[in-house]
GROMACS .gro file of C-alpha atoms in nm:
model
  198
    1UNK     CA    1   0.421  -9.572  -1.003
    2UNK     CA    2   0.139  -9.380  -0.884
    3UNK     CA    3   0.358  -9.132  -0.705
    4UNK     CA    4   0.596  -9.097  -0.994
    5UNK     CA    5   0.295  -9.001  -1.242
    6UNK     CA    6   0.128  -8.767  -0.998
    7UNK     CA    7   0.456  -8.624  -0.922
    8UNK     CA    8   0.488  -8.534  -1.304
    9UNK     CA    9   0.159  -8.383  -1.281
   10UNK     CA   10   0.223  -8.159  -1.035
   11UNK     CA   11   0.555  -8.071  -1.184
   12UNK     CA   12   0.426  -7.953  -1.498
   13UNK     CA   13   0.124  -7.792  -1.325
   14UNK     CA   14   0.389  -7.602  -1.143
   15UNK     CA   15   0.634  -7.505  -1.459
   16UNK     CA   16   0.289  -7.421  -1.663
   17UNK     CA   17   0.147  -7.205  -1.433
   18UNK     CA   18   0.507  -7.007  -1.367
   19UNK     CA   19   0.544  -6.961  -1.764
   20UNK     CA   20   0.175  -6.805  -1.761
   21UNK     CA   21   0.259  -6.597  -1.449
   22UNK     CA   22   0.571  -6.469  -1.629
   23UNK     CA   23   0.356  -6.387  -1.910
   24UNK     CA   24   0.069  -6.217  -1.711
   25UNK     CA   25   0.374  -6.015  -1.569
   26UNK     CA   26   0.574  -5.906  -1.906
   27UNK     CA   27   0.184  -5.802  -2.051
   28UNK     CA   28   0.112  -5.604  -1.701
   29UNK     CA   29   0.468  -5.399  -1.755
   30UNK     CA   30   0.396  -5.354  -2.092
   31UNK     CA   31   0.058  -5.222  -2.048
   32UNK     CA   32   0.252  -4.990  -1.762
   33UNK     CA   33   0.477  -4.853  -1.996
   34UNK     CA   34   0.207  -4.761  -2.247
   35UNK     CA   35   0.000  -4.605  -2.001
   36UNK     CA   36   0.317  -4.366  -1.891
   37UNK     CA   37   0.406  -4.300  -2.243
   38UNK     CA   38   0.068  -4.148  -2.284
   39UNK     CA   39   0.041  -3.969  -1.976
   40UNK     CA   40   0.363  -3.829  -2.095
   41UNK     CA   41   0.225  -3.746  -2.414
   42UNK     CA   42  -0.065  -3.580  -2.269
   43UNK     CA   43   0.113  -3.323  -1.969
   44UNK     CA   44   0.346  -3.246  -2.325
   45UNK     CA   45   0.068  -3.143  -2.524
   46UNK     CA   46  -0.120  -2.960  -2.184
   47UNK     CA   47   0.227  -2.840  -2.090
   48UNK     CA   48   0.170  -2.486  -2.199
   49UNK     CA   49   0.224  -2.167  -1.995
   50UNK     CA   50   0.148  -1.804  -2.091
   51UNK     CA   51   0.463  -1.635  -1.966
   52UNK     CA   52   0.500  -1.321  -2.187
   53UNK     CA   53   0.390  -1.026  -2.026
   54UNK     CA   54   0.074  -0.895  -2.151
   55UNK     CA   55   0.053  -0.567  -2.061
   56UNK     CA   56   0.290  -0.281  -2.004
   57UNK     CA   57   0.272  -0.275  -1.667
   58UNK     CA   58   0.386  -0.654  -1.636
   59UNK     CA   59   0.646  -0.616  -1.912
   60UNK     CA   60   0.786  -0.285  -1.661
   61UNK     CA   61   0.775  -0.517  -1.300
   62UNK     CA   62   0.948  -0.750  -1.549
   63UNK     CA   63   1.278  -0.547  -1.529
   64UNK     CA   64   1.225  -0.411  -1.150
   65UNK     CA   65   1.084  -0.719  -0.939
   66UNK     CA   66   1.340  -0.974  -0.990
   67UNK     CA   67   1.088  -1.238  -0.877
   68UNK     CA   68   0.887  -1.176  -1.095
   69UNK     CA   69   1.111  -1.240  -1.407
   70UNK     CA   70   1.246  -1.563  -1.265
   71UNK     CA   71   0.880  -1.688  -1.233
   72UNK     CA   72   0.835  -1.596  -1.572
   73UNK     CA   73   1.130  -1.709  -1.733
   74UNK     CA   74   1.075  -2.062  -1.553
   75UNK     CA   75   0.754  -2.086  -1.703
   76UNK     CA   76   0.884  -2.018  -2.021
   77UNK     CA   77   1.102  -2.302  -1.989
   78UNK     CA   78   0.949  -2.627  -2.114
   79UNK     CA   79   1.057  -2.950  -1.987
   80UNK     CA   80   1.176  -3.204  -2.240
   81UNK     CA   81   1.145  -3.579  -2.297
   82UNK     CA   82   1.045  -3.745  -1.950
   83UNK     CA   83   0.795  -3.726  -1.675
   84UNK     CA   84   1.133  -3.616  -1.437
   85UNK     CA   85   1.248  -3.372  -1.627
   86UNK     CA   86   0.859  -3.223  -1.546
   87UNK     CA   87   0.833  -3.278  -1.177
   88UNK     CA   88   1.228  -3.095  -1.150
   89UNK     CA   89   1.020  -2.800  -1.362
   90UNK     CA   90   0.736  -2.833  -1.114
   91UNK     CA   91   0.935  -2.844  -0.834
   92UNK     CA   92   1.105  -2.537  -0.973
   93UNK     CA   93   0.828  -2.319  -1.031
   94UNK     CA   94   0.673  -2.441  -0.680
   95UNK     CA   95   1.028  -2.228  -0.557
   96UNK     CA   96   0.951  -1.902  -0.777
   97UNK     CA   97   0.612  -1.882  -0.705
   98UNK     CA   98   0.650  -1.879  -0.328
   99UNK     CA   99   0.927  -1.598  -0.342
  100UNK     CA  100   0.667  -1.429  -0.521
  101UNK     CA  101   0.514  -1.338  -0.222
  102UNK     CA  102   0.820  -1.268  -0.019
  103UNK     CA  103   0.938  -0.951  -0.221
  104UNK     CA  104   0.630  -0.792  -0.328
  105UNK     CA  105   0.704  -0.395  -0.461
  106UNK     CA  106   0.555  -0.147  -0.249
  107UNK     CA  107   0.331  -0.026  -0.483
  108UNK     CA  108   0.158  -0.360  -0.541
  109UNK     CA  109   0.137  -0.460  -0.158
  110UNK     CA  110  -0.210  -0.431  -0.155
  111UNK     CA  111  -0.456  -0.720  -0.076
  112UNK     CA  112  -0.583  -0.754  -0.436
  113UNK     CA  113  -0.218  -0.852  -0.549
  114UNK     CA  114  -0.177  -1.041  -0.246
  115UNK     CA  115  -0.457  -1.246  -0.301
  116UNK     CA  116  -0.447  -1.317  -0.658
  117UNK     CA  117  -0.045  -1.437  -0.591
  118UNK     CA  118  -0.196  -1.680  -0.340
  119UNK     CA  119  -0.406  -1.809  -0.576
  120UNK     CA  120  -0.109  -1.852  -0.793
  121UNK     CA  121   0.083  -2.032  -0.542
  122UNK     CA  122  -0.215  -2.262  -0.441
  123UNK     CA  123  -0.246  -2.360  -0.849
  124UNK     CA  124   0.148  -2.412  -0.877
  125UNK     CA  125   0.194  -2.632  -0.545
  126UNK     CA  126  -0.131  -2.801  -0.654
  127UNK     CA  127   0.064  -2.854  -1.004
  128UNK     CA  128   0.357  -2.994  -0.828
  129UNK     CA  129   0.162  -3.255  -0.574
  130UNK     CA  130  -0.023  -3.400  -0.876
  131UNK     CA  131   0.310  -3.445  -1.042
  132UNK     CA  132   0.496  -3.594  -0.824
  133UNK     CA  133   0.207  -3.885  -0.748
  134UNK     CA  134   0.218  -4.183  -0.858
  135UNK     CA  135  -0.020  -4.239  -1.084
  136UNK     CA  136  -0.028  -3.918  -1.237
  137UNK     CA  137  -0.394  -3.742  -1.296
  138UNK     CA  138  -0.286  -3.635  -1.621
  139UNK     CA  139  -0.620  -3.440  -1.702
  140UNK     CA  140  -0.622  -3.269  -1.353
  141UNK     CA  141  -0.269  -3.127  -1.440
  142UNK     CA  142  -0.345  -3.036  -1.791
  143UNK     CA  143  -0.642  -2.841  -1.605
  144UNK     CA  144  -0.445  -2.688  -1.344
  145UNK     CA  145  -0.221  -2.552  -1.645
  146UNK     CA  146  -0.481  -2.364  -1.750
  147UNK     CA  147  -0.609  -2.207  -1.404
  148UNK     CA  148  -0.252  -2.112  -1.381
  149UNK     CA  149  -0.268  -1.905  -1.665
  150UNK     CA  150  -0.582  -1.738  -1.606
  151UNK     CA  151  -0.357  -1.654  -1.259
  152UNK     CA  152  -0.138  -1.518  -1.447
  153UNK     CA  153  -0.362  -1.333  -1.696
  154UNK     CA  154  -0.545  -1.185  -1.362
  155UNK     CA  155  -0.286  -1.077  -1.123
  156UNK     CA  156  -0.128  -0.878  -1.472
  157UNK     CA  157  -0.472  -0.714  -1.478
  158UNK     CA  158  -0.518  -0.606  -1.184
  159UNK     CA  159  -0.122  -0.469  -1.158
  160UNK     CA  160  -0.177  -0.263  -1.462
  161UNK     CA  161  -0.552  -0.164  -1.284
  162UNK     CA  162  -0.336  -0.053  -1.020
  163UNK     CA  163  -0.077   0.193  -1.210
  164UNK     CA  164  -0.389   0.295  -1.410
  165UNK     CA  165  -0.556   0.425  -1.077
  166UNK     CA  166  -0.248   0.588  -0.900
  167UNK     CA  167  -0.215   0.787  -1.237
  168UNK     CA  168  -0.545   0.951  -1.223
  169UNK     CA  169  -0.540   1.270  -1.000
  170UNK     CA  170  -0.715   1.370  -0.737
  171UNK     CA  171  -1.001   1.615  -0.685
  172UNK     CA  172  -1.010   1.933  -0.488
  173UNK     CA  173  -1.060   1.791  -0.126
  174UNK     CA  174  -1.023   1.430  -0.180
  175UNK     CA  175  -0.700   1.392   0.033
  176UNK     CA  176  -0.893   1.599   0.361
  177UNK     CA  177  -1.153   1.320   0.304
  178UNK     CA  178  -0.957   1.015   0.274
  179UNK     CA  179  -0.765   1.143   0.642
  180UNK     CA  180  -1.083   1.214   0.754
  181UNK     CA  181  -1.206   0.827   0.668
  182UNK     CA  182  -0.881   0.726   0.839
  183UNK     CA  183  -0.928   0.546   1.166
  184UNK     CA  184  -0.578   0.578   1.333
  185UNK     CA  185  -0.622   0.948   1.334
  186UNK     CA  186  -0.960   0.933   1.438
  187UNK     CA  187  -0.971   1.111   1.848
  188UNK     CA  188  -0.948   0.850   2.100
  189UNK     CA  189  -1.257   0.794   2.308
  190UNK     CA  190  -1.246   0.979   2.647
  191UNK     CA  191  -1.373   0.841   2.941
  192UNK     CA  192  -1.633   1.116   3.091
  193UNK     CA  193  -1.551   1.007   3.429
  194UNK     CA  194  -1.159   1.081   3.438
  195UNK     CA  195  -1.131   1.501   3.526
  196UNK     CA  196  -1.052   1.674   3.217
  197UNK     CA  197  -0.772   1.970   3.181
  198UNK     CA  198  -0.912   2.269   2.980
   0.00000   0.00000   0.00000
């Protein structure tokens, strides 16, 4: 009788505590769900990219460097209704932005533009590794939206600075100097010992 009764027990102990695991469980998912929907809610609100040329310089490389417009018209491209549909965008822009620096116009190969795209690619890729994690840093991504535009707003800048400066002449004597400052023209060093022919 004793074994019967403490049989029961344990029985009951056993179906009690698998109810209240099953519980702890469908409140743990739920609590999941809610967190995603917000962290959703958030990178929607942050989700905001500034992908209109501002200048006229920009709005010109717009039409002639064709990576250029596909970076911008991806960014002008928001994602809709789930966290996916942003890590495909992410994944996307992580594409544009490294072609970026593939094609770069020969007027705007200069380290300044080089470095400032760099920037932009480190910000992007950054944007797409945060993504793609699992528990998404929503903040850190809402920030990184924002570096990414002041990228933007800074490589534009110094593009236009660039056009600005190549449209300014030059003075009297200023090309004789700027050879003269060259180094690969500059006369090798001679050895005094080797005979000279004069």
């Amino acid at each position: 009788m004793k074994f019967k009764l403490a049989t029961l027990f344990i029985l009951v102990f056993v179906l009690f505590s698998c109810k209240n695991e099953k519980q702890n469980h469908l409140v743990e998912k739920e609590k999941d769900i809610k967190k995603k929907e917000l962290i959703f809610s958030n990178i929607n609100k942050g989700w905001v990219f500034n992908a209109k040329p501002i200048n006229a310089t920009s709005q010109e490389n717009t039409l002639s460097w064709n990576e250029w417009r596909l970076f911008l018209s991806e960014l002008d491209q928001k994602p809709k209704k789930t966290i996916r549909a942003f890590q495909k965008k992410s994944t996307e822009l992580s594409k544009k932005v490294m072609a970026l620096n593939d094609n770069i116009p020969i007027n705007f190969s200069k380290p300044q533009i080089k470095s400032r795209i760099s920037t932009l690619i480190t910000k992007v890729r950054m944007l797409d590794l945060f993504i793609h994690l699992d528990n998404i840093p929503d903040k850190k991504v809402i920030v990184l939206v924002s570096e990414i535009n002041e990228e933007l707003v800074s490589l534009q800048n110094q593009m236009d600075k660039i056009v600005q400066k190549s449209k300014i002449p030059m003075e009297a004597g200023e090309s004789d100097l700027l050879k003269m400052l060259d180094t690969t023209r500059a006369i090798p060093n001679v050895n005094p010992n080797l005979p000279r022919v004069e």
